[in-house]
Tab-separated table of C-alpha atoms in Angstrom:
chain	number	residue	atom	x	y	z
A	1	MET	CA	-75.530	74.212	-42.623
A	2	ARG	CA	-79.257	74.898	-42.337
A	3	LYS	CA	-79.797	71.210	-41.832
A	4	THR	CA	-77.328	70.959	-38.936
A	5	VAL	CA	-78.927	73.957	-37.261
A	6	ARG	CA	-82.343	72.372	-37.566
A	7	LYS	CA	-80.997	69.057	-36.313
A	8	ASN	CA	-79.441	70.759	-33.310
A	9	ILE	CA	-82.608	72.662	-32.471
A	10	LYS	CA	-84.376	69.323	-32.448
A	11	ARG	CA	-81.719	67.752	-30.238
A	12	TYR	CA	-81.905	70.589	-27.736
A	13	LYS	CA	-85.694	70.870	-27.868
A	14	PHE	CA	-86.227	69.464	-24.401
A	15	PHE	CA	-83.561	71.731	-22.945
A	16	PHE	CA	-85.286	74.801	-24.402
A	17	ILE	CA	-88.631	73.672	-23.012
A	18	LEU	CA	-87.080	73.342	-19.546
A	19	LEU	CA	-85.444	76.745	-19.916
A	20	ILE	CA	-88.874	78.224	-20.608
A	21	VAL	CA	-90.320	76.366	-17.612
A	22	SER	CA	-87.575	77.824	-15.412
A	23	LEU	CA	-88.267	81.312	-16.702
A	24	ALA	CA	-91.975	80.800	-16.095
A	25	LEU	CA	-91.124	79.679	-12.571
A	26	MET	CA	-89.239	82.951	-12.151
A	27	VAL	CA	-92.282	84.961	-13.265
A	28	TYR	CA	-94.491	82.985	-10.895
A	29	ASP	CA	-92.123	83.265	-7.938
A	30	PHE	CA	-88.933	85.226	-8.506
A	31	LYS	CA	-87.046	83.774	-5.553
A	32	LEU	CA	-87.975	80.211	-6.444
A	33	GLY	CA	-86.966	80.699	-10.066
A	34	MET	CA	-83.638	82.318	-9.158
A	35	ASN	CA	-82.959	79.470	-6.775
A	36	SER	CA	-83.626	76.970	-9.541
A	37	PHE	CA	-81.074	78.684	-11.797
A	38	ARG	CA	-78.572	78.895	-8.963
A	39	LEU	CA	-78.929	75.157	-8.248
A	40	THR	CA	-78.524	74.340	-11.935
A	41	GLY	CA	-75.339	76.417	-11.956
A	42	VAL	CA	-73.901	74.810	-8.823
A	43	ASN	CA	-74.643	71.346	-10.176
A	44	MET	CA	-73.203	72.172	-13.561
A	45	LEU	CA	-69.899	73.250	-12.020
A	46	GLU	CA	-69.794	70.103	-9.888
A	47	MET	CA	-70.473	67.862	-12.872
A	48	LEU	CA	-68.086	69.697	-15.179
A	49	SER	CA	-65.329	69.224	-12.636
A	50	ILE	CA	-65.681	65.446	-12.783
A	51	LEU	CA	-66.712	64.848	-16.398
A	52	PRO	CA	-63.441	65.641	-18.268
A	53	PRO	CA	-61.478	62.689	-16.857
A	54	VAL	CA	-64.489	60.384	-17.304
A	55	PHE	CA	-64.755	61.184	-21.002
A	56	ILE	CA	-60.987	61.148	-21.575
A	57	LEU	CA	-60.862	57.660	-20.042
A	58	LEU	CA	-63.739	56.674	-22.304
A	59	GLY	CA	-61.726	57.779	-25.336
A	60	LEU	CA	-58.592	55.968	-24.175
A	61	LEU	CA	-60.622	52.845	-23.423
A	62	ASP	CA	-62.051	52.950	-26.908
A	63	VAL	CA	-58.750	53.209	-28.772
A	64	TRP	CA	-56.458	51.090	-26.585
A	65	VAL	CA	-58.704	48.211	-25.538
A	66	ASP	CA	-59.689	46.432	-28.710
A	67	LYS	CA	-62.654	44.168	-29.109
A	68	ALA	CA	-60.670	40.957	-28.638
A	69	LEU	CA	-59.237	42.114	-25.309
A	70	MET	CA	-62.592	43.364	-24.045
A	71	ILE	CA	-64.223	40.059	-24.971
A	72	LYS	CA	-61.456	38.172	-23.206
A	73	LEU	CA	-61.853	40.308	-20.075
A	74	THR	CA	-65.618	40.743	-19.815
A	75	GLY	CA	-67.204	38.983	-22.804
A	76	LYS	CA	-69.130	35.741	-23.033
A	77	GLY	CA	-67.162	33.008	-21.307
A	78	SER	CA	-65.274	35.433	-19.070
A	79	GLY	CA	-67.233	33.906	-16.183
A	80	ILE	CA	-66.937	35.168	-12.636
A	81	ARG	CA	-63.663	36.913	-13.412
A	82	GLY	CA	-65.444	39.007	-16.036
A	83	ALA	CA	-68.143	39.957	-13.550
A	84	VAL	CA	-65.512	40.948	-10.978
A	85	ILE	CA	-63.670	43.089	-13.537
A	86	ALA	CA	-66.936	44.833	-14.506
A	87	PHE	CA	-67.684	45.386	-10.826
A	88	LEU	CA	-64.254	46.895	-10.127
A	89	LEU	CA	-64.433	49.103	-13.226
A	90	GLY	CA	-67.710	50.549	-11.955
A	91	SER	CA	-66.633	50.899	-8.322
A	92	LEU	CA	-63.412	52.727	-9.118
A	93	ALA	CA	-65.224	55.291	-11.206
A	94	ALA	CA	-66.283	58.787	-10.319
A	95	GLY	CA	-69.187	60.891	-11.441
A	96	PRO	CA	-72.950	60.633	-11.594
A	97	LEU	CA	-74.690	57.528	-12.899
A	98	TYR	CA	-75.512	58.993	-16.286
A	99	ALA	CA	-71.788	59.424	-17.019
A	100	ALA	CA	-71.646	55.618	-16.856
A	101	PHE	CA	-73.985	55.177	-19.819
A	102	PRO	CA	-71.565	56.331	-22.559
A	103	ILE	CA	-68.846	54.088	-21.091
A	104	ALA	CA	-71.312	51.208	-20.940
A	105	GLY	CA	-71.952	52.001	-24.601
A	106	VAL	CA	-68.265	51.445	-25.382
A	107	MET	CA	-68.347	48.152	-23.444
A	108	LEU	CA	-71.365	47.028	-25.469
A	109	LYS	CA	-69.681	48.036	-28.709
A	110	LYS	CA	-66.705	45.855	-27.804
A	111	GLU	CA	-68.995	42.956	-26.989
A	112	SER	CA	-68.860	42.733	-23.239
A	113	LYS	CA	-71.365	40.256	-21.903
A	114	PHE	CA	-74.736	41.949	-21.338
A	115	SER	CA	-74.998	41.005	-17.653
A	116	ASN	CA	-71.475	42.335	-17.078
A	117	VAL	CA	-72.413	45.713	-18.510
A	118	ILE	CA	-75.389	45.806	-16.123
A	119	ILE	CA	-73.087	44.831	-13.236
A	120	PHE	CA	-70.838	47.726	-14.251
A	121	ILE	CA	-73.832	50.102	-14.143
A	122	GLY	CA	-74.927	48.686	-10.782
A	123	ALA	CA	-71.465	49.084	-9.257
A	124	TRP	CA	-71.137	52.599	-10.634
A	125	SER	CA	-74.474	53.547	-9.089
A	126	THR	CA	-73.989	51.971	-5.682
A	127	THR	CA	-70.484	50.953	-4.650
A	128	LYS	CA	-68.321	53.822	-5.867
A	129	VAL	CA	-65.395	54.067	-3.465
A	130	PRO	CA	-65.496	57.839	-2.791
A	131	MET	CA	-69.241	57.645	-2.127
A	132	LEU	CA	-68.739	54.796	0.334
A	133	MET	CA	-66.136	56.795	2.221
A	134	PHE	CA	-68.439	59.786	2.313
A	135	GLU	CA	-71.311	57.594	3.475
A	136	ALA	CA	-69.255	56.073	6.294
A	137	SER	CA	-68.222	59.480	7.562
A	138	SER	CA	-71.753	60.887	7.585
A	139	MET	CA	-73.886	57.855	8.482
A	140	GLY	CA	-71.410	55.668	10.343
A	141	LEU	CA	-69.334	52.670	9.287
A	142	LYS	CA	-71.991	50.136	10.320
A	143	PHE	CA	-74.697	51.702	8.144
A	144	MET	CA	-72.351	51.938	5.157
A	145	LEU	CA	-71.053	48.358	5.469
A	146	LEU	CA	-74.519	46.908	5.907
A	147	ARG	CA	-75.840	48.737	2.860
A	148	PHE	CA	-72.758	47.765	0.855
A	149	LEU	CA	-73.031	44.064	1.750
A	150	LEU	CA	-76.764	43.959	1.027
A	151	ASN	CA	-76.239	45.686	-2.311
A	152	LEU	CA	-73.605	43.249	-3.603
A	153	PRO	CA	-76.135	40.454	-4.260
A	154	VAL	CA	-78.643	43.059	-5.474
A	155	ILE	CA	-76.263	44.243	-8.214
A	156	VAL	CA	-75.716	40.661	-9.381
A	157	LEU	CA	-79.433	39.828	-9.184
A	158	ILE	CA	-80.439	42.829	-11.291
A	159	ALA	CA	-77.861	41.814	-13.903
A	160	LEU	CA	-79.025	38.189	-13.958
A	161	ILE	CA	-82.703	39.097	-14.159
A	162	THR	CA	-82.280	41.626	-16.983
A	163	GLU	CA	-80.067	39.156	-18.866
A	164	LYS	CA	-82.836	36.540	-18.556
A	165	VAL	CA	-85.847	38.766	-19.279
A	166	LEU	CA	-84.488	40.404	-22.428
A	167	SER	CA	-84.703	38.197	-25.470
A	168	GLN	CA	-81.727	37.466	-27.689
A	169	GLU	CA	-83.162	39.752	-30.358
A	170	GLU	CA	-83.714	42.621	-27.919
A	171	LYS	CA	-80.120	42.380	-26.744
A	172	GLN	CA	-78.959	42.234	-30.348
A	173	VAL	CA	-80.745	45.529	-31.023
A	174	ILE	CA	-78.979	47.125	-28.029
A	175	TYR	CA	-75.571	45.899	-29.262
A	176	GLU	CA	-76.252	47.167	-32.781
A	177	ASN	CA	-77.368	50.499	-31.379
A	178	ALA	CA	-74.088	50.799	-29.420
A	179	GLU	CA	-72.170	50.062	-32.599
A	180	ARG	CA	-74.053	52.778	-34.443
A	181	MET	CA	-73.736	55.400	-31.711
A	182	SER	CA	-69.964	55.611	-31.851
B	1	MET	CA	-62.013	66.006	-3.195
B	2	THR	CA	-58.821	63.986	-2.735
B	3	PHE	CA	-60.405	61.271	-4.818
B	4	THR	CA	-61.279	63.691	-7.596
B	5	LEU	CA	-57.656	64.881	-7.630
B	6	THR	CA	-56.403	61.293	-7.711
B	7	PHE	CA	-58.818	60.558	-10.530
B	8	TYR	CA	-57.455	63.521	-12.483
B	9	ALA	CA	-53.861	62.470	-11.776
B	10	VAL	CA	-54.468	58.891	-12.942
B	11	THR	CA	-56.240	60.110	-16.090
B	12	ALA	CA	-53.431	62.571	-16.844
B	13	ALA	CA	-50.819	59.837	-16.361
B	14	LEU	CA	-52.674	57.441	-18.681
B	15	LEU	CA	-53.108	60.183	-21.243
B	16	ALA	CA	-49.366	60.954	-21.104
B	17	ILE	CA	-48.446	57.274	-21.519
B	18	SER	CA	-50.874	57.014	-24.422
B	19	PHE	CA	-49.365	60.129	-26.008
B	20	PHE	CA	-45.797	58.823	-25.819
B	21	ARG	CA	-46.735	55.455	-27.183
B	22	ASP	CA	-48.865	56.627	-30.070
B	23	ARG	CA	-49.689	60.220	-30.896
B	24	GLU	CA	-52.234	59.411	-33.567
B	25	LYS	CA	-54.167	57.022	-31.375
B	26	THR	CA	-54.220	59.560	-28.563
B	27	LYS	CA	-55.578	62.177	-30.905
B	28	ALA	CA	-58.259	59.722	-32.001
B	29	ALA	CA	-59.066	59.000	-28.352
B	30	LEU	CA	-59.529	62.671	-27.493
B	31	HIS	CA	-61.609	63.171	-30.592
B	32	LYS	CA	-63.748	60.279	-29.466
B	33	SER	CA	-64.021	61.755	-25.938
B	34	TRP	CA	-65.309	65.004	-27.327
B	35	ARG	CA	-67.765	63.329	-29.682
B	36	SER	CA	-69.222	61.183	-26.912
B	37	PHE	CA	-69.590	64.236	-24.725
B	38	GLU	CA	-71.213	66.301	-27.442
B	39	ASN	CA	-73.498	63.416	-28.251
B	40	ILE	CA	-74.910	63.327	-24.727
B	41	LEU	CA	-74.797	67.098	-24.096
B	42	PRO	CA	-78.485	67.871	-24.864
B	43	GLN	CA	-79.680	65.258	-22.368
B	44	PHE	CA	-77.016	66.369	-19.913
B	45	LEU	CA	-78.160	70.002	-19.987
B	46	SER	CA	-81.811	68.977	-19.690
B	47	VAL	CA	-81.046	66.842	-16.661
B	48	LEU	CA	-79.206	69.715	-14.987
B	49	MET	CA	-82.134	72.070	-15.598
B	50	LEU	CA	-84.568	69.480	-14.242
B	51	ILE	CA	-82.460	69.014	-11.118
B	52	GLY	CA	-82.456	72.764	-10.571
B	53	ILE	CA	-86.235	73.040	-10.924
B	54	MET	CA	-86.834	69.994	-8.765
B	55	LEU	CA	-84.464	70.912	-5.960
B	56	SER	CA	-85.774	74.453	-5.788
B	57	ILE	CA	-89.277	73.106	-5.187
B	58	LEU	CA	-88.201	70.104	-3.134
B	59	SER	CA	-85.853	71.889	-0.758
B	60	PRO	CA	-83.866	70.073	1.973
B	61	GLU	CA	-86.330	71.537	4.504
B	62	MET	CA	-89.231	70.045	2.583
B	63	ILE	CA	-87.478	66.666	2.398
B	64	SER	CA	-86.824	66.756	6.150
B	65	LEU	CA	-90.489	67.469	6.734
B	66	LEU	CA	-91.556	64.475	4.629
B	67	LEU	CA	-89.045	61.933	5.959
B	68	GLY	CA	-88.642	63.170	9.497
B	69	LYS	CA	-89.421	61.696	12.851
B	70	GLY	CA	-92.510	59.539	13.115
B	71	SER	CA	-93.150	59.525	9.358
B	72	GLY	CA	-93.325	55.699	9.426
B	73	TRP	CA	-94.302	53.771	6.302
B	74	TYR	CA	-95.525	56.969	4.752
B	75	GLY	CA	-91.974	58.278	5.209
B	76	VAL	CA	-90.444	55.183	3.619
B	77	ALA	CA	-92.744	55.558	0.635
B	78	SER	CA	-91.983	59.264	0.205
B	79	ALA	CA	-88.257	58.610	0.727
B	80	SER	CA	-88.261	56.041	-2.082
B	81	VAL	CA	-90.198	58.259	-4.456
B	82	ILE	CA	-88.130	61.375	-3.706
B	83	GLY	CA	-84.915	59.378	-4.071
B	84	SER	CA	-86.048	57.987	-7.409
B	85	VAL	CA	-87.097	61.222	-9.034
B	86	THR	CA	-84.313	63.479	-7.783
B	87	LEU	CA	-80.667	63.524	-8.607
B	88	ILE	CA	-78.739	65.006	-5.735
B	89	PRO	CA	-74.939	64.845	-5.747
B	90	GLY	CA	-73.382	62.913	-2.871
B	91	PHE	CA	-71.831	65.983	-1.289
B	92	ILE	CA	-75.355	67.303	-0.651
B	93	ALA	CA	-77.158	63.990	-0.130
B	94	PHE	CA	-75.006	62.560	2.653
B	95	PRO	CA	-74.910	65.638	4.862
B	96	LEU	CA	-78.692	65.813	4.327
B	97	ALA	CA	-79.033	62.154	5.343
B	98	SER	CA	-76.964	62.744	8.434
B	99	ALA	CA	-79.016	65.831	9.340
B	100	LEU	CA	-82.221	63.840	8.821
B	101	HIS	CA	-80.925	61.171	11.142
B	102	LYS	CA	-80.048	63.696	13.836
B	103	SER	CA	-83.503	65.227	13.566
B	104	GLY	CA	-85.078	61.844	14.184
B	105	ALA	CA	-85.666	60.168	10.813
B	106	GLY	CA	-85.375	56.387	10.930
B	107	TYR	CA	-82.654	54.298	9.299
B	108	THR	CA	-85.216	52.715	6.973
B	109	GLN	CA	-86.310	56.063	5.540
B	110	ILE	CA	-82.726	57.243	5.138
B	111	ALA	CA	-81.571	53.996	3.519
B	112	ALA	CA	-84.558	54.067	1.157
B	113	PHE	CA	-83.730	57.649	0.217
B	114	ILE	CA	-80.000	57.027	-0.352
B	115	SER	CA	-80.446	53.727	-2.197
B	116	THR	CA	-83.112	54.931	-4.605
B	117	LEU	CA	-81.178	58.154	-5.107
B	118	MET	CA	-78.172	56.173	-6.278
B	119	MET	CA	-79.753	53.299	-8.173
B	120	VAL	CA	-82.973	54.661	-9.635
B	121	GLY	CA	-82.867	57.564	-12.039
B	122	VAL	CA	-86.255	58.634	-13.329
B	123	ILE	CA	-85.056	61.933	-14.768
B	124	THR	CA	-82.030	60.315	-16.419
B	125	ILE	CA	-84.153	57.623	-18.050
B	126	PRO	CA	-84.093	59.400	-21.463
B	127	MET	CA	-80.291	59.016	-21.419
B	128	GLU	CA	-80.474	55.404	-20.337
B	129	ILE	CA	-82.993	54.638	-23.097
B	130	LYS	CA	-80.633	56.164	-25.632
B	131	PHE	CA	-78.012	53.529	-24.824
B	132	PHE	CA	-80.043	50.570	-23.569
B	133	GLY	CA	-83.474	50.858	-25.132
B	134	ARG	CA	-86.782	51.439	-23.390
B	135	LYS	CA	-87.462	47.951	-22.104
B	136	ASN	CA	-84.116	47.428	-20.410
B	137	ALA	CA	-84.049	50.932	-18.922
B	138	VAL	CA	-87.512	50.561	-17.405
B	139	LEU	CA	-86.733	47.030	-16.211
B	140	ARG	CA	-83.437	47.985	-14.566
B	141	ASN	CA	-84.975	50.971	-12.799
B	142	SER	CA	-87.997	48.998	-11.580
B	143	LEU	CA	-85.810	46.209	-10.223
B	144	ALA	CA	-83.482	48.730	-8.602
B	145	PHE	CA	-86.490	50.388	-6.952
B	146	ILE	CA	-87.854	47.128	-5.531
B	147	PHE	CA	-84.449	46.026	-4.251
B	148	ALA	CA	-83.621	49.444	-2.806
B	149	VAL	CA	-86.794	49.383	-0.705
B	150	THR	CA	-86.113	45.781	0.348
B	151	VAL	CA	-82.566	46.641	1.411
B	152	ALA	CA	-83.854	49.677	3.321
B	153	VAL	CA	-86.345	47.574	5.269
B	154	ILE	CA	-83.636	45.058	6.199
B	155	ILE	CA	-81.302	47.856	7.300
B	156	GLY	CA	-84.105	49.271	9.442
B	157	VAL	CA	-84.738	45.894	11.067
B	158	VAL	CA	-81.041	45.309	11.780
B	159	LEU	CA	-80.115	48.771	13.038
B	160	GLU	CA	-83.218	49.726	14.991
């Protein structure tokens, strides 16, 4: 019991430090500090509204899609089709980029190809469908389409470069880490 | 909003199908969902606090001032840095981008801001490291930064 408490204090250390910083901000400038708390609250509500389905899908993905199927779909040898599947998975998602990391973790655990996981992250960050629609309505269709088309090769390039730069051993460590985390 | 509702509906439908096909597996899935969430919760809360602190200092007015009309290359540079270090949800970022445009900011600055905002996450890097290790996280973010600026410059050339 004592051990878990201590472990949790350690896990939340950074959060407590930030809490103290926010309180200090409030002492320094009350309005600024209050505003910081208000923004944290607004953001928290926004994120909490989108996170439940993301994590439920993660759970379903983990139990229903076994390793063999994931390898067949996006693993080594899945070729362009695997990259397209990873891209669509990321684009059809919702939620902030960091919600993609745990799902990417499940993909790694089930031995998706490394570059495909990075494509998934890239698509999640840049080509999410609701974001594109929002972008078109606020910045115009031309701006959105141009940015979208330019970003397609960028997503692939980032995946190819990271796949090349990281050594086999470094990737192995990442895969083992994903295995351990779940 | 509609998309969020659709997303919920699809998730609920899949969950229902899963439940009818195999109760035990569904229970395991939900257990897994919770564990993954709890696992990332400390980083999640820290990120939210950081966003609050950052946005209260770097208000939309301040951002407009830095990226506004006639800010030139200096504006592109600040746009890229602000986009990289902040994490602003789309429902705030796009109206801000549109307001910036109306007040005279160039397409290059706006594209640099939006692209780095989406692709580069300096404050979420602790989370990324947790899953991908330090080297890959730093590499992916650096590449994303370089490409985001490149894309922004091209957009500026084409649209202006």
